[in-house]
Coordinates of C-alpha atoms and ligand atoms in Angstrom, one line a residue:
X1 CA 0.0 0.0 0.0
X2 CA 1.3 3.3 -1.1
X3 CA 2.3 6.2 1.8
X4 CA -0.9 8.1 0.6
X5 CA -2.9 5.8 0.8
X6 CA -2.2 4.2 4.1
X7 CA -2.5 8.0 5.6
X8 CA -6.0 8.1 4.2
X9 CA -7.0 5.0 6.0
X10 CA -5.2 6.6 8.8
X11 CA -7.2 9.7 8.7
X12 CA -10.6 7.5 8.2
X13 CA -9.6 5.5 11.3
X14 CA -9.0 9.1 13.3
X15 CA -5.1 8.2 13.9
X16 CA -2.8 11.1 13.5
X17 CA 0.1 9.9 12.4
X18 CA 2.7 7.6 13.8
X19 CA 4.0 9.8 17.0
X20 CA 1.4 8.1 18.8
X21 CA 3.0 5.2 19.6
X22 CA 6.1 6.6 20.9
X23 CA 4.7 9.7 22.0
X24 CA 5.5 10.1 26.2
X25 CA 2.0 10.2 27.7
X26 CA 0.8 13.0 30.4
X27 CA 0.7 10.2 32.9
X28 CA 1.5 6.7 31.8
X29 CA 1.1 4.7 34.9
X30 CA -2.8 5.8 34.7
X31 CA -3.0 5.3 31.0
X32 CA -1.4 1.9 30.9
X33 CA -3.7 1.0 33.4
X34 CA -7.2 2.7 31.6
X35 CA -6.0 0.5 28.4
X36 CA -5.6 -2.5 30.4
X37 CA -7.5 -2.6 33.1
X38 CA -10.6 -0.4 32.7
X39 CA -11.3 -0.6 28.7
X40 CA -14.9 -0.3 27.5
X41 CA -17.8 0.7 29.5
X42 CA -20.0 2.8 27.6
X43 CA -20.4 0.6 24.9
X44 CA -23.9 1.2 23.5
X45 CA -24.5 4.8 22.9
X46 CA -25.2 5.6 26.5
X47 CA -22.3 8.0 28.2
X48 CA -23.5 7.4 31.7
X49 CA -22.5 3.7 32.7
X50 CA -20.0 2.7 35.1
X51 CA -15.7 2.3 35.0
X52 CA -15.2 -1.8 35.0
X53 CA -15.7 -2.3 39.0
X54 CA -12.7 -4.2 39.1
X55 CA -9.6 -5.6 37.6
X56 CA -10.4 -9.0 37.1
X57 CA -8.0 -11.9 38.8
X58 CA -4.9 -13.4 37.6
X59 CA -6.1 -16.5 35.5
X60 CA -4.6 -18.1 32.5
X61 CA -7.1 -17.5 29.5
X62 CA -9.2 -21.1 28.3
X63 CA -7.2 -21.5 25.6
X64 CA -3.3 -20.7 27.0
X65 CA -2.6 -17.8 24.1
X66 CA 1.0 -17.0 23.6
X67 CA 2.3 -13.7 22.4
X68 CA 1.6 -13.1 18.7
X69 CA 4.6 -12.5 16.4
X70 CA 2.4 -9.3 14.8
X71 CA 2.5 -7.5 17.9
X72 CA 4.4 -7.5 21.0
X73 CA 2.0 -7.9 24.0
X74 CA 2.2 -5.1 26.4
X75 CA 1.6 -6.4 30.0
X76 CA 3.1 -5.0 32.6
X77 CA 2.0 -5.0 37.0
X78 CA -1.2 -3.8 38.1
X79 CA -0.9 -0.3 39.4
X80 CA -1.3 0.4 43.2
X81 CA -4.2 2.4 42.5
X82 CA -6.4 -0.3 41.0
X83 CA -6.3 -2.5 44.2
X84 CA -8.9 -0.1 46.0
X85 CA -12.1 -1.1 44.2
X86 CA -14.1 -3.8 44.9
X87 CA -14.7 -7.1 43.6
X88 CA -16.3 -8.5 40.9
X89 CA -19.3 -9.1 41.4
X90 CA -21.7 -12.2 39.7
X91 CA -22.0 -10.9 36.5
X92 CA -18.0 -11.1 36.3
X93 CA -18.0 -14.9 36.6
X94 CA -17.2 -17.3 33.6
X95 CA -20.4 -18.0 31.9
X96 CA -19.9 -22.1 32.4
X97 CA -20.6 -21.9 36.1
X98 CA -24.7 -21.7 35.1
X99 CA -24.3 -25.8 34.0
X100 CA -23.3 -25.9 37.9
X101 CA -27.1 -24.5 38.8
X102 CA -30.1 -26.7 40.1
X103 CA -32.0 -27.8 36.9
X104 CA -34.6 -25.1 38.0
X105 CA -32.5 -22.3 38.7
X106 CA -30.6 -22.8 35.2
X107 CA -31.9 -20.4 32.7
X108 CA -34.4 -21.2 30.0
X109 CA -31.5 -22.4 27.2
X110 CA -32.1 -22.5 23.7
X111 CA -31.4 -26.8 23.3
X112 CA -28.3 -26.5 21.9
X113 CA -28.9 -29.8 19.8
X114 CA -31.6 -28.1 18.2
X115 CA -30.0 -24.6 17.2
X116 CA -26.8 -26.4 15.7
X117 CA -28.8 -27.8 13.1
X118 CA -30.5 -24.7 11.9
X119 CA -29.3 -23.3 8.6
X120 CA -29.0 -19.1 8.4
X121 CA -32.6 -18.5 7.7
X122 CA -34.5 -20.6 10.1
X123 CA -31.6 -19.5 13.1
X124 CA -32.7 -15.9 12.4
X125 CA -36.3 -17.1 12.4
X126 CA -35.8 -18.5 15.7
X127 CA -33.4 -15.8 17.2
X128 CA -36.6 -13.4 16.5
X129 CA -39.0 -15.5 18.1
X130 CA -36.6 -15.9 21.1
X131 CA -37.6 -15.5 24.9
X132 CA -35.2 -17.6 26.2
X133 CA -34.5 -14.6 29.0
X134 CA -35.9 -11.8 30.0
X135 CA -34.5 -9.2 27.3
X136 CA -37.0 -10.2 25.2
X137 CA -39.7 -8.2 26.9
X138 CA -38.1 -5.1 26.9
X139 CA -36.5 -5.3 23.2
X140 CA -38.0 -3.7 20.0
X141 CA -36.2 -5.7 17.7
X142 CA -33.8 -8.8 18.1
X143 CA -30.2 -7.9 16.8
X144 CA -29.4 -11.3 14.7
X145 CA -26.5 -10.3 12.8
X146 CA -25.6 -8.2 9.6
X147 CA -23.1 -9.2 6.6
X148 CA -21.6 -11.4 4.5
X149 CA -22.7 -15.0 5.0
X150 CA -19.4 -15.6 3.5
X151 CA -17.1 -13.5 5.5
X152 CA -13.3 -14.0 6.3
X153 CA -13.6 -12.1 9.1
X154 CA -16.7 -12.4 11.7
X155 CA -16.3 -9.2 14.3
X156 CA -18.2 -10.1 17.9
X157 CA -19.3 -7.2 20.1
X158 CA -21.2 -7.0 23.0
X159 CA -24.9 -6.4 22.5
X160 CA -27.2 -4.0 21.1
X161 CA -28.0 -0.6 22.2
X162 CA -30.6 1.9 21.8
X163 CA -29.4 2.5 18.0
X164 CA -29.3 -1.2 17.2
X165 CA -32.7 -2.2 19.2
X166 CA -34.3 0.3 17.2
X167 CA -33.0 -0.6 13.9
X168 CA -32.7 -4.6 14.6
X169 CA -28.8 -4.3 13.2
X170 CA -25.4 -4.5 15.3
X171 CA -23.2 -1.6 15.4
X172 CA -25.2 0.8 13.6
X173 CA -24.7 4.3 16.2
X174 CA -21.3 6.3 16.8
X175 CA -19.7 2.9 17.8
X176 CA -21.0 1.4 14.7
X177 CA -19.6 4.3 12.5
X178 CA -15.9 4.4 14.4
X179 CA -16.1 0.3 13.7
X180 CA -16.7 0.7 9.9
X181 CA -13.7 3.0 9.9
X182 CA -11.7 0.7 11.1
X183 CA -12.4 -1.8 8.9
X184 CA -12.3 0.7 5.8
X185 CA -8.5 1.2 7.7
X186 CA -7.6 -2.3 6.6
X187 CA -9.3 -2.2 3.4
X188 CA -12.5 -3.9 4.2
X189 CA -15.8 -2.6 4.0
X190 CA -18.9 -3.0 6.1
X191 CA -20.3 -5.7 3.8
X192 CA -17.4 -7.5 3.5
X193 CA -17.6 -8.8 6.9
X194 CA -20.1 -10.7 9.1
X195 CA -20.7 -8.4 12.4
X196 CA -23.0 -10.1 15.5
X197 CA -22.9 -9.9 19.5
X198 CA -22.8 -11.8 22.4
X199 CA -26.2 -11.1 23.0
X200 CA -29.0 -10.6 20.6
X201 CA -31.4 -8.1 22.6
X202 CA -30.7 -5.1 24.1
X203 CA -30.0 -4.9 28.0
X204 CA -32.3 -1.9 29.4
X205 CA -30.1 1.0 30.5
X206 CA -27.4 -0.8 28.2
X207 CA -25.9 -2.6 31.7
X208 CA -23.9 -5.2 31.1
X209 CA -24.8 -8.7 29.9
X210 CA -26.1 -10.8 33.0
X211 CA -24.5 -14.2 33.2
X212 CA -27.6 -15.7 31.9
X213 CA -28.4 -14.3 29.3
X214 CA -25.0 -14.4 27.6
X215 CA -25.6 -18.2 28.4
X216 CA -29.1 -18.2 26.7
X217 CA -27.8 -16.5 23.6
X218 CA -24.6 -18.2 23.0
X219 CA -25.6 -21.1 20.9
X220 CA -27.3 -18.7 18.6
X221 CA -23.4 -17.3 18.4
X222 CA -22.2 -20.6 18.2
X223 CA -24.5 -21.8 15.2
X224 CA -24.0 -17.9 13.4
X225 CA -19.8 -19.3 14.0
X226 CA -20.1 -22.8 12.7
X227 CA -22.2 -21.5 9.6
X228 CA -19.7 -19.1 8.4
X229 CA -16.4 -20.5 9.5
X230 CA -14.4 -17.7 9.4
X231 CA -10.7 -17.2 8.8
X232 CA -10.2 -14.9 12.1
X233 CA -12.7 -13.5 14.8
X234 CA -12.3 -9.7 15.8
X235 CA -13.5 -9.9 19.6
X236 CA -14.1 -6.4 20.2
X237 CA -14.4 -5.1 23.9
X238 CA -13.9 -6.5 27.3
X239 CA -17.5 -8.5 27.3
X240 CA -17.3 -9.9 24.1
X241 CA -13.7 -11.5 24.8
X242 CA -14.9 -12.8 28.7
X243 CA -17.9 -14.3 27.0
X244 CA -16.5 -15.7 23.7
X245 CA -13.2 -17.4 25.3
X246 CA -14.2 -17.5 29.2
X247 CA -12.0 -15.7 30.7
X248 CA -11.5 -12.7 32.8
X249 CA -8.3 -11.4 31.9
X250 CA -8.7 -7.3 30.8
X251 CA -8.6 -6.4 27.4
X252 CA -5.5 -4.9 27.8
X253 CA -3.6 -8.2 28.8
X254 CA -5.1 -10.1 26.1
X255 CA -4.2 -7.7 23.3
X256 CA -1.2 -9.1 21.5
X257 CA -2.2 -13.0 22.2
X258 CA -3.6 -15.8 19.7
X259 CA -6.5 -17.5 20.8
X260 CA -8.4 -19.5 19.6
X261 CA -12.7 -20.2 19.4
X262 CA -13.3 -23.7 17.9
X263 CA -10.1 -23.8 16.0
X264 CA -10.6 -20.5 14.6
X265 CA -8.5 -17.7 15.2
X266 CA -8.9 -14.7 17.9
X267 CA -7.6 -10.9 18.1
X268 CA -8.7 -9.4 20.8
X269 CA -9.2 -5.5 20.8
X270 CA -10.6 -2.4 22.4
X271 CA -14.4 -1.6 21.9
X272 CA -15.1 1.1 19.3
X273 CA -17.0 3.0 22.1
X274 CA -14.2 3.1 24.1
X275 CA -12.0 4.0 21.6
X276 CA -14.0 6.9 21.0
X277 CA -13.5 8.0 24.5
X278 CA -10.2 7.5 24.4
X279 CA -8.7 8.4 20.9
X280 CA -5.6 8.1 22.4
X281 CA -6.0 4.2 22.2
X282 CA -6.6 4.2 18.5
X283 CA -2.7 3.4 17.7
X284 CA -3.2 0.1 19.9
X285 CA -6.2 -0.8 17.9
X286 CA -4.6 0.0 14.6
X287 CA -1.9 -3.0 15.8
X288 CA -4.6 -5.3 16.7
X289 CA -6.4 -4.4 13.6
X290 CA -3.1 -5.9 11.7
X291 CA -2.7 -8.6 13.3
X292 CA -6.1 -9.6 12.7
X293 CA -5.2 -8.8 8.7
X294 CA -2.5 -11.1 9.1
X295 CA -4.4 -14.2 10.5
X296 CA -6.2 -13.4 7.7
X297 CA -4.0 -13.8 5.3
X298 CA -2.1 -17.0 7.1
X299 CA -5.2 -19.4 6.1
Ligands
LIG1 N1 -22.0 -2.1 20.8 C1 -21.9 -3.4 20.6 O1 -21.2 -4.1 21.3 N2 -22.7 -4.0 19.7 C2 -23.6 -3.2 19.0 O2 -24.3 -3.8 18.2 C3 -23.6 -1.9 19.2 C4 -22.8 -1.3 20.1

């Protein structure tokens, strides 16, 4: 790609020029720490909801990553000013614990079984006729998925907001537009990928996910997966990677690391709200952006 080029994609993306990266920040214990630590939390188009409560626990990811040779992983200790929050509360635990719930506690799954043998239409059929929780009293539309059925690269976000609920398609508000940018940076467009959540309807308030509810949804994630085997997954934010590779690590330790959901390749990476709050960020996401190009191009 030619110099004039790239800047454009640059520009589109919002990054101003390389002297980001080596740039000395203002304050870089605190900034380290927002990018690793506190990420994403107004996710959906609301400006009002909560800093991450807590760091989460030292835990090895699921799937072991290792450092990726596209980009060197930037972890570093947990700055004193992080330990005075308080815990994590349930909706921070890995989404597996709900098989350990009495039969009648556990929520209302879609039968797994079932939903892996659906083919795109009748999934979508039965995502919208879905009241496997309780989102689906408050939600105006279902939010299946947009894209090519085709797609190299599927990109997994949270869940929908007020923009998406509304419109009954993922990433369509300020988040949405920041996203497409991105993409346009590494010279894909909107339709050239496949782009779903974690959850298909919208949590009220946009609050986070509950535990059950990413559990009800996720064989509808799992079939929209096995259908359109992708080359890569773009995990985008710090709910869609705790929910899509059970684990609790922050986004910012598990930038820079392969993993892997069924087989198929992860980059994890900072939520487009979040990055939109903190443009500052963008350079990081412009690495993790190529090294998602390049597990593209590996297969
Ligand atoms: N944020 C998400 O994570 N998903 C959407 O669809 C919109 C905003």
């Amino acid at each position: 790609m030619d110099r004039a080029r790239r800047q454009q994609y640059l520009d589109a993306m919002g990054i101003q020029g390389w002297a980001v990266r080596g740039a000395a920040p203002e304050d870089p214990p605190r900034q380290e720490a927002i990018a690793r630590d506190v990420e994403d939390t107004t996710l959906r188009g609301a400006d009002s909801r909560a800093v991450d409560p807590a760091p989460a626990p030292e835990s090895p990811p699921a799937s072991s990553p290792v450092p990726s040779p596209a980009i060197a992983a930037d972890a570093t200790d947990m700055p004193s000013w992080m330990d005075d929050l308080p815990p994590l509360t349930d909706d921070f635990a890995p989404v597996e614990d709900v098989d350990s719930l009495p039969a009648d506690m556990a929520p209302a799954q879609p039968q797994r079984s079932d939903v892996e043998r659906l083919d795109w239409p009748h999934l979508e059929q039965r995502v919208g006729e879905c009241e496997a929780c309780e989102l689906h009293t408050s939600r105006t539309n279902t939010v299946f998925g947009v894209g090519n059925r085709e797609a190299d690269l599927l990109v997994i976000g949270e869940a929908p907001g007020a923009d998406e609920d509304r419109q009954g398609e993922p990433f369509v508000g300020r988040a949405g537009q920041l996203l497409n940018a991105m993409l346009r940076a590494i010279g894909l467009q909107r339709d050239d990928v496949y782009i779903a959540n974690i959850l298909k309807c919208r949590p009220p308030g946009n609050r986070d996910p509950r535990q059950e509810e990413a559990a009800a949804c996720e064989p509808y994630l799992r079939r929209q997966v096995a259908l359109l085997r992708p080359k890569a997954i773009l995990c985008v934010g710090r709910v869609a990677a705790h929910n899509l590779l059970k684990t609790e690590e922050a986004v910012g330790r598990m930038r820079g690391k392969d993993y892997r959901y069924d087989q198929i390749p992860v980059v994890v990476t900072y939520h487009p709200a979040y990055l939109l709050r903190s443009p500052d960020q963008k350079a990081k996401a412009w690495q993790d952006l190529q090294a998602a190009v390049t597990r593209l191009k590996a297969v």
